[in-house]
Amino acid sequence: MIPPNPWAHQNAIKTLYAKCMEKTCEIHRITRMELDILLFLANNPLYDTATDIIEIRYLSKSQVSSSVKLLEQSGYIRKEYADSNRKTAHLKLCDKAAAIIRDGHLGQEKFLSVMLNGFSGEELDNMKRYNSRILHNINIYLRETER
């Protein structure tokens, strides 16, 4: 018996997320990629390099690079370098990005409230555990196949 595909509705989920983010992009005149980078940096303070964004979010290097450049030119992020290491730029959010991040977080909250409407606390806990196991399995496979 073939188990159910947990991602059968992946396109619907992506469409819902895009719908919840489009107002923020329109208001602030930024692209979805730029918004995604700002939210990634805000939501994941331990991961602050372009490489982190590429590896964790599975985004293309060229898209991240060009979006980071535009965000820096717009004054939403700045690059900082640790010690004398000029190779690794740590991306830091600027105060100017605060309103975008606030609106982006509201979009993310809307997305979750629509998607998870009606689930009990226990069901949500189970879902978190299952998703964590699925991601763990994916990451193991990807690491093994990259060798």
Short mmCIF file of N, CA and C in Angstrom, two decimals:
data_model
loop_
_atom_site.label_atom_id
_atom_site.label_comp_id
_atom_site.label_asym_id
_atom_site.label_seq_id
_atom_site.Cartn_x
_atom_site.Cartn_y
_atom_site.Cartn_z
N MET A 1 0.84 -1.19 0.00
CA MET A 1 0.00 0.00 0.00
C MET A 1 0.88 1.25 0.00
N ILE A 2 0.55 2.19 -0.84
CA ILE A 2 1.29 3.44 -0.92
C ILE A 2 0.78 4.38 0.16
N PRO A 3 1.72 4.89 1.01
CA PRO A 3 1.27 5.82 2.07
C PRO A 3 0.80 7.13 1.46
N PRO A 4 -0.02 7.87 2.18
CA PRO A 4 -0.50 9.16 1.66
C PRO A 4 0.66 10.12 1.47
N ASN A 5 0.57 10.93 0.47
CA ASN A 5 1.60 11.92 0.17
C ASN A 5 1.36 13.14 1.06
N PRO A 6 2.25 13.39 2.02
CA PRO A 6 2.02 14.52 2.94
C PRO A 6 2.10 15.88 2.24
N TRP A 7 2.65 15.91 1.05
CA TRP A 7 2.82 17.19 0.35
C TRP A 7 1.94 17.28 -0.90
N ALA A 8 0.88 16.49 -0.94
CA ALA A 8 -0.01 16.50 -2.10
C ALA A 8 -0.60 17.88 -2.36
N HIS A 9 -0.73 18.66 -1.32
CA HIS A 9 -1.34 19.99 -1.45
C HIS A 9 -0.30 21.10 -1.35
N GLN A 10 0.93 20.78 -1.69
CA GLN A 10 2.03 21.73 -1.58
C GLN A 10 1.77 23.01 -2.38
N ASN A 11 1.24 22.88 -3.57
CA ASN A 11 0.96 24.07 -4.38
C ASN A 11 -0.10 24.96 -3.75
N ALA A 12 -1.11 24.35 -3.14
CA ALA A 12 -2.14 25.14 -2.47
C ALA A 12 -1.54 25.88 -1.27
N ILE A 13 -0.64 25.23 -0.56
CA ILE A 13 0.02 25.86 0.59
C ILE A 13 0.87 27.03 0.11
N LYS A 14 1.63 26.82 -0.95
CA LYS A 14 2.46 27.91 -1.51
C LYS A 14 1.60 29.07 -1.98
N THR A 15 0.47 28.76 -2.60
CA THR A 15 -0.43 29.80 -3.10
C THR A 15 -1.03 30.59 -1.94
N LEU A 16 -1.43 29.90 -0.89
CA LEU A 16 -1.97 30.57 0.30
C LEU A 16 -0.91 31.50 0.90
N TYR A 17 0.31 31.00 1.05
CA TYR A 17 1.37 31.82 1.63
C TYR A 17 1.62 33.06 0.77
N ALA A 18 1.68 32.87 -0.54
CA ALA A 18 1.89 34.02 -1.45
C ALA A 18 0.77 35.04 -1.30
N LYS A 19 -0.46 34.56 -1.19
CA LYS A 19 -1.63 35.44 -1.01
C LYS A 19 -1.50 36.24 0.28
N CYS A 20 -1.04 35.59 1.34
CA CYS A 20 -0.89 36.27 2.64
C CYS A 20 0.27 37.26 2.65
N MET A 21 1.21 37.11 1.73
CA MET A 21 2.39 37.99 1.68
C MET A 21 2.26 39.11 0.65
N GLU A 22 1.34 38.97 -0.29
CA GLU A 22 1.31 39.92 -1.41
C GLU A 22 1.02 41.36 -0.98
N LYS A 23 0.19 41.56 0.03
CA LYS A 23 -0.12 42.91 0.48
C LYS A 23 1.13 43.61 1.03
N THR A 24 1.92 42.88 1.80
CA THR A 24 3.15 43.44 2.34
C THR A 24 4.10 43.84 1.22
N CYS A 25 4.23 42.99 0.22
CA CYS A 25 5.11 43.30 -0.92
C CYS A 25 4.61 44.54 -1.67
N GLU A 26 3.31 44.63 -1.87
CA GLU A 26 2.74 45.78 -2.59
C GLU A 26 2.93 47.07 -1.80
N ILE A 27 2.60 47.04 -0.52
CA ILE A 27 2.69 48.25 0.32
C ILE A 27 4.13 48.77 0.37
N HIS A 28 5.07 47.86 0.53
CA HIS A 28 6.46 48.27 0.73
C HIS A 28 7.29 48.24 -0.56
N ARG A 29 6.64 47.86 -1.66
CA ARG A 29 7.29 47.85 -2.97
C ARG A 29 8.59 47.02 -2.97
N ILE A 30 8.44 45.80 -2.49
CA ILE A 30 9.56 44.87 -2.53
C ILE A 30 9.09 43.56 -3.16
N THR A 31 10.05 42.75 -3.58
CA THR A 31 9.71 41.46 -4.17
C THR A 31 9.49 40.43 -3.07
N ARG A 32 8.88 39.32 -3.43
CA ARG A 32 8.67 38.23 -2.48
C ARG A 32 10.01 37.71 -1.97
N MET A 33 11.00 37.61 -2.86
CA MET A 33 12.31 37.12 -2.45
C MET A 33 12.93 38.06 -1.40
N GLU A 34 12.80 39.35 -1.62
CA GLU A 34 13.32 40.32 -0.65
C GLU A 34 12.60 40.18 0.69
N LEU A 35 11.29 40.05 0.65
CA LEU A 35 10.52 39.86 1.88
C LEU A 35 10.93 38.56 2.57
N ASP A 36 11.08 37.50 1.80
CA ASP A 36 11.47 36.21 2.39
C ASP A 36 12.83 36.31 3.09
N ILE A 37 13.76 37.05 2.50
CA ILE A 37 15.08 37.21 3.11
C ILE A 37 14.97 38.01 4.41
N LEU A 38 14.23 39.11 4.38
CA LEU A 38 14.06 39.91 5.60
C LEU A 38 13.41 39.08 6.71
N LEU A 39 12.38 38.33 6.37
CA LEU A 39 11.70 37.51 7.38
C LEU A 39 12.60 36.37 7.87
N PHE A 40 13.39 35.80 6.97
CA PHE A 40 14.32 34.76 7.38
C PHE A 40 15.29 35.32 8.42
N LEU A 41 15.86 36.48 8.13
CA LEU A 41 16.82 37.08 9.06
C LEU A 41 16.15 37.43 10.39
N ALA A 42 14.92 37.92 10.34
CA ALA A 42 14.20 38.28 11.57
C ALA A 42 13.82 37.04 12.38
N ASN A 43 13.45 35.98 11.70
CA ASN A 43 12.97 34.77 12.37
C ASN A 43 14.09 33.80 12.78
N ASN A 44 15.28 33.99 12.22
CA ASN A 44 16.38 33.05 12.45
C ASN A 44 17.67 33.80 12.77
N PRO A 45 17.74 34.45 13.92
CA PRO A 45 18.90 35.31 14.21
C PRO A 45 20.24 34.59 14.25
N LEU A 46 20.24 33.29 14.44
CA LEU A 46 21.50 32.55 14.46
C LEU A 46 22.04 32.27 13.05
N TYR A 47 21.22 32.48 12.06
CA TYR A 47 21.60 32.23 10.67
C TYR A 47 21.54 33.56 9.93
N ASP A 48 22.70 34.14 9.68
CA ASP A 48 22.71 35.51 9.16
C ASP A 48 23.61 35.74 7.95
N THR A 49 23.90 34.69 7.23
CA THR A 49 24.69 34.86 6.01
C THR A 49 23.86 34.45 4.80
N ALA A 50 24.27 34.91 3.63
CA ALA A 50 23.59 34.52 2.39
C ALA A 50 23.66 33.01 2.22
N THR A 51 24.78 32.42 2.59
CA THR A 51 24.92 30.96 2.48
C THR A 51 23.90 30.25 3.37
N ASP A 52 23.68 30.78 4.57
CA ASP A 52 22.66 30.19 5.45
C ASP A 52 21.29 30.22 4.77
N ILE A 53 20.95 31.33 4.18
CA ILE A 53 19.65 31.48 3.52
C ILE A 53 19.52 30.48 2.38
N ILE A 54 20.57 30.37 1.58
CA ILE A 54 20.57 29.46 0.43
C ILE A 54 20.42 28.01 0.89
N GLU A 55 21.19 27.63 1.90
CA GLU A 55 21.19 26.23 2.34
C GLU A 55 19.94 25.84 3.13
N ILE A 56 19.45 26.73 3.96
CA ILE A 56 18.30 26.39 4.80
C ILE A 56 16.99 26.51 4.03
N ARG A 57 16.88 27.52 3.18
CA ARG A 57 15.64 27.73 2.43
C ARG A 57 15.65 27.10 1.05
N TYR A 58 16.78 26.52 0.65
CA TYR A 58 16.92 25.87 -0.66
C TYR A 58 16.60 26.85 -1.80
N LEU A 59 17.18 28.05 -1.71
CA LEU A 59 16.98 29.07 -2.73
C LEU A 59 18.22 29.15 -3.61
N SER A 60 18.05 29.71 -4.80
CA SER A 60 19.19 29.80 -5.71
C SER A 60 20.15 30.90 -5.27
N LYS A 61 21.42 30.62 -5.48
CA LYS A 61 22.47 31.57 -5.09
C LYS A 61 22.31 32.91 -5.80
N SER A 62 21.98 32.86 -7.09
CA SER A 62 21.87 34.11 -7.87
C SER A 62 20.70 34.96 -7.39
N GLN A 63 19.57 34.35 -7.07
CA GLN A 63 18.41 35.11 -6.58
C GLN A 63 18.70 35.74 -5.23
N VAL A 64 19.30 34.97 -4.34
CA VAL A 64 19.62 35.50 -3.01
C VAL A 64 20.64 36.63 -3.13
N SER A 65 21.65 36.42 -3.94
CA SER A 65 22.70 37.43 -4.11
C SER A 65 22.14 38.75 -4.63
N SER A 66 21.32 38.70 -5.67
CA SER A 66 20.78 39.94 -6.23
C SER A 66 19.79 40.60 -5.28
N SER A 67 19.01 39.81 -4.54
CA SER A 67 18.06 40.38 -3.58
C SER A 67 18.78 41.00 -2.39
N VAL A 68 19.83 40.36 -1.91
CA VAL A 68 20.62 40.92 -0.81
C VAL A 68 21.22 42.25 -1.24
N LYS A 69 21.70 42.31 -2.45
CA LYS A 69 22.28 43.56 -2.96
C LYS A 69 21.23 44.68 -2.99
N LEU A 70 20.03 44.38 -3.47
CA LEU A 70 18.95 45.38 -3.50
C LEU A 70 18.52 45.80 -2.10
N LEU A 71 18.44 44.84 -1.19
CA LEU A 71 18.07 45.16 0.19
C LEU A 71 19.11 46.04 0.86
N GLU A 72 20.36 45.78 0.55
CA GLU A 72 21.44 46.61 1.10
C GLU A 72 21.38 48.02 0.51
N GLN A 73 21.18 48.12 -0.80
CA GLN A 73 21.08 49.43 -1.45
C GLN A 73 19.89 50.23 -0.93
N SER A 74 18.82 49.54 -0.56
CA SER A 74 17.62 50.21 -0.05
C SER A 74 17.72 50.56 1.43
N GLY A 75 18.78 50.11 2.09
CA GLY A 75 18.96 50.43 3.50
C GLY A 75 18.20 49.53 4.45
N TYR A 76 17.77 48.37 3.99
CA TYR A 76 17.03 47.44 4.84
C TYR A 76 17.95 46.48 5.59
N ILE A 77 19.10 46.20 5.00
CA ILE A 77 20.10 45.35 5.66
C ILE A 77 21.47 45.99 5.46
N ARG A 78 22.40 45.56 6.30
CA ARG A 78 23.79 45.97 6.12
C ARG A 78 24.66 44.74 6.34
N LYS A 79 25.84 44.77 5.79
CA LYS A 79 26.79 43.67 5.96
C LYS A 79 27.79 44.02 7.04
N GLU A 80 28.06 43.04 7.88
CA GLU A 80 29.10 43.17 8.90
C GLU A 80 30.04 41.98 8.76
N TYR A 81 31.30 42.23 9.07
CA TYR A 81 32.30 41.18 8.96
C TYR A 81 32.90 40.91 10.33
N ALA A 82 33.02 39.64 10.67
CA ALA A 82 33.59 39.25 11.96
C ALA A 82 35.10 39.31 11.88
N ASP A 83 35.69 39.93 12.88
CA ASP A 83 37.15 40.05 12.97
C ASP A 83 37.72 40.57 11.65
N SER A 84 38.68 39.85 11.11
CA SER A 84 39.29 40.31 9.85
C SER A 84 38.85 39.44 8.68
N ASN A 85 37.80 38.66 8.87
CA ASN A 85 37.30 37.78 7.82
C ASN A 85 36.42 38.57 6.87
N ARG A 86 36.96 38.95 5.73
CA ARG A 86 36.20 39.73 4.74
C ARG A 86 35.46 38.81 3.77
N LYS A 87 35.57 37.51 3.96
CA LYS A 87 34.89 36.58 3.07
C LYS A 87 33.43 36.35 3.47
N THR A 88 33.17 36.31 4.76
CA THR A 88 31.83 35.99 5.24
C THR A 88 31.14 37.25 5.74
N ALA A 89 30.14 37.68 5.00
CA ALA A 89 29.36 38.85 5.39
C ALA A 89 28.17 38.38 6.22
N HIS A 90 28.03 38.95 7.40
CA HIS A 90 26.87 38.68 8.25
C HIS A 90 25.84 39.77 7.96
N LEU A 91 24.64 39.35 7.61
CA LEU A 91 23.58 40.28 7.22
C LEU A 91 22.81 40.73 8.45
N LYS A 92 22.76 42.01 8.66
CA LYS A 92 22.10 42.58 9.82
C LYS A 92 20.93 43.45 9.37
N LEU A 93 19.81 43.29 10.03
CA LEU A 93 18.63 44.09 9.72
C LEU A 93 18.82 45.53 10.19
N CYS A 94 18.38 46.47 9.39
CA CYS A 94 18.42 47.88 9.76
C CYS A 94 17.04 48.29 10.28
N ASP A 95 17.00 49.37 11.04
CA ASP A 95 15.74 49.86 11.59
C ASP A 95 14.71 50.13 10.50
N LYS A 96 15.18 50.52 9.34
CA LYS A 96 14.28 50.84 8.22
C LYS A 96 13.42 49.64 7.81
N ALA A 97 13.88 48.43 8.13
CA ALA A 97 13.15 47.21 7.74
C ALA A 97 12.05 46.83 8.74
N ALA A 98 11.96 47.54 9.86
CA ALA A 98 11.04 47.14 10.94
C ALA A 98 9.58 47.05 10.50
N ALA A 99 9.11 48.03 9.74
CA ALA A 99 7.70 48.03 9.31
C ALA A 99 7.42 46.88 8.34
N ILE A 100 8.38 46.58 7.48
CA ILE A 100 8.21 45.47 6.54
C ILE A 100 8.13 44.16 7.30
N ILE A 101 9.03 43.99 8.25
CA ILE A 101 9.05 42.76 9.04
C ILE A 101 7.77 42.62 9.85
N ARG A 102 7.30 43.72 10.44
CA ARG A 102 6.04 43.68 11.21
C ARG A 102 4.89 43.23 10.30
N ASP A 103 4.79 43.83 9.13
CA ASP A 103 3.71 43.46 8.20
C ASP A 103 3.89 42.03 7.69
N GLY A 104 5.13 41.63 7.46
CA GLY A 104 5.39 40.26 7.03
C GLY A 104 4.99 39.26 8.10
N HIS A 105 5.26 39.58 9.37
CA HIS A 105 4.85 38.70 10.46
C HIS A 105 3.33 38.60 10.55
N LEU A 106 2.64 39.70 10.29
CA LEU A 106 1.17 39.65 10.26
C LEU A 106 0.69 38.72 9.15
N GLY A 107 1.34 38.78 8.00
CA GLY A 107 1.01 37.87 6.90
C GLY A 107 1.26 36.42 7.27
N GLN A 108 2.37 36.17 7.96
CA GLN A 108 2.68 34.80 8.40
C GLN A 108 1.66 34.31 9.41
N GLU A 109 1.24 35.20 10.30
CA GLU A 109 0.21 34.82 11.29
C GLU A 109 -1.11 34.49 10.59
N LYS A 110 -1.47 35.27 9.60
CA LYS A 110 -2.70 35.02 8.83
C LYS A 110 -2.60 33.66 8.14
N PHE A 111 -1.48 33.39 7.52
CA PHE A 111 -1.23 32.13 6.84
C PHE A 111 -1.44 30.95 7.80
N LEU A 112 -0.82 31.03 8.96
CA LEU A 112 -0.95 29.94 9.93
C LEU A 112 -2.37 29.81 10.46
N SER A 113 -3.04 30.94 10.69
CA SER A 113 -4.40 30.86 11.23
C SER A 113 -5.36 30.23 10.23
N VAL A 114 -5.17 30.52 8.95
CA VAL A 114 -6.02 29.91 7.92
C VAL A 114 -5.70 28.42 7.80
N MET A 115 -4.42 28.10 7.72
CA MET A 115 -4.01 26.73 7.47
C MET A 115 -4.30 25.80 8.66
N LEU A 116 -4.16 26.32 9.86
CA LEU A 116 -4.28 25.47 11.05
C LEU A 116 -5.60 25.65 11.79
N ASN A 117 -6.54 26.32 11.17
CA ASN A 117 -7.85 26.56 11.78
C ASN A 117 -8.51 25.23 12.18
N GLY A 118 -8.93 25.15 13.45
CA GLY A 118 -9.67 23.98 13.90
C GLY A 118 -8.83 22.85 14.45
N PHE A 119 -7.52 22.94 14.39
CA PHE A 119 -6.67 21.88 14.94
C PHE A 119 -6.56 22.05 16.45
N SER A 120 -6.58 20.94 17.15
CA SER A 120 -6.40 20.97 18.61
C SER A 120 -4.91 21.12 18.93
N GLY A 121 -4.63 21.46 20.16
CA GLY A 121 -3.24 21.56 20.61
C GLY A 121 -2.50 20.26 20.43
N GLU A 122 -3.17 19.16 20.74
CA GLU A 122 -2.54 17.84 20.60
C GLU A 122 -2.24 17.54 19.12
N GLU A 123 -3.18 17.87 18.26
CA GLU A 123 -2.96 17.65 16.83
C GLU A 123 -1.79 18.50 16.32
N LEU A 124 -1.70 19.73 16.79
CA LEU A 124 -0.59 20.60 16.39
C LEU A 124 0.74 20.06 16.89
N ASP A 125 0.78 19.55 18.12
CA ASP A 125 2.00 18.95 18.67
C ASP A 125 2.42 17.74 17.84
N ASN A 126 1.45 16.90 17.49
CA ASN A 126 1.75 15.73 16.65
C ASN A 126 2.28 16.17 15.29
N MET A 127 1.65 17.17 14.70
CA MET A 127 2.07 17.66 13.40
C MET A 127 3.51 18.17 13.45
N LYS A 128 3.85 18.90 14.51
CA LYS A 128 5.22 19.41 14.67
C LYS A 128 6.21 18.25 14.73
N ARG A 129 5.87 17.23 15.51
CA ARG A 129 6.76 16.07 15.63
C ARG A 129 6.93 15.37 14.29
N TYR A 130 5.82 15.16 13.58
CA TYR A 130 5.88 14.47 12.29
C TYR A 130 6.68 15.28 11.27
N ASN A 131 6.42 16.57 11.23
CA ASN A 131 7.16 17.43 10.28
C ASN A 131 8.65 17.45 10.61
N SER A 132 8.99 17.43 11.88
CA SER A 132 10.39 17.41 12.29
C SER A 132 11.06 16.11 11.83
N ARG A 133 10.37 15.01 11.98
CA ARG A 133 10.91 13.72 11.53
C ARG A 133 11.06 13.69 10.02
N ILE A 134 10.08 14.22 9.30
CA ILE A 134 10.15 14.25 7.83
C ILE A 134 11.35 15.09 7.39
N LEU A 135 11.51 16.28 7.98
CA LEU A 135 12.63 17.15 7.62
C LEU A 135 13.96 16.47 7.96
N HIS A 136 14.02 15.79 9.09
CA HIS A 136 15.24 15.06 9.46
C HIS A 136 15.58 14.02 8.40
N ASN A 137 14.60 13.25 7.97
CA ASN A 137 14.82 12.23 6.93
C ASN A 137 15.28 12.87 5.62
N ILE A 138 14.68 13.98 5.24
CA ILE A 138 15.06 14.67 4.01
C ILE A 138 16.51 15.14 4.09
N ASN A 139 16.86 15.76 5.22
CA ASN A 139 18.22 16.28 5.37
C ASN A 139 19.26 15.17 5.36
N ILE A 140 18.97 14.06 5.98
CA ILE A 140 19.90 12.91 5.95
C ILE A 140 20.09 12.45 4.52
N TYR A 141 19.00 12.27 3.80
CA TYR A 141 19.08 11.82 2.41
C TYR A 141 19.88 12.81 1.56
N LEU A 142 19.60 14.09 1.69
CA LEU A 142 20.30 15.09 0.89
C LEU A 142 21.80 15.12 1.20
N ARG A 143 22.15 15.00 2.47
CA ARG A 143 23.57 14.97 2.83
C ARG A 143 24.26 13.73 2.25
N GLU A 144 23.58 12.58 2.30
CA GLU A 144 24.17 11.35 1.77
C GLU A 144 24.32 11.38 0.27
N THR A 145 23.40 12.00 -0.43
CA THR A 145 23.45 12.01 -1.90
C THR A 145 24.37 13.11 -2.43
N GLU A 146 24.80 14.04 -1.58
CA GLU A 146 25.71 15.10 -2.02
C GLU A 146 27.16 14.62 -2.02
N ARG A 147 27.42 13.51 -1.43
CA ARG A 147 28.81 13.01 -1.33
C ARG A 147 29.32 12.53 -2.65
#
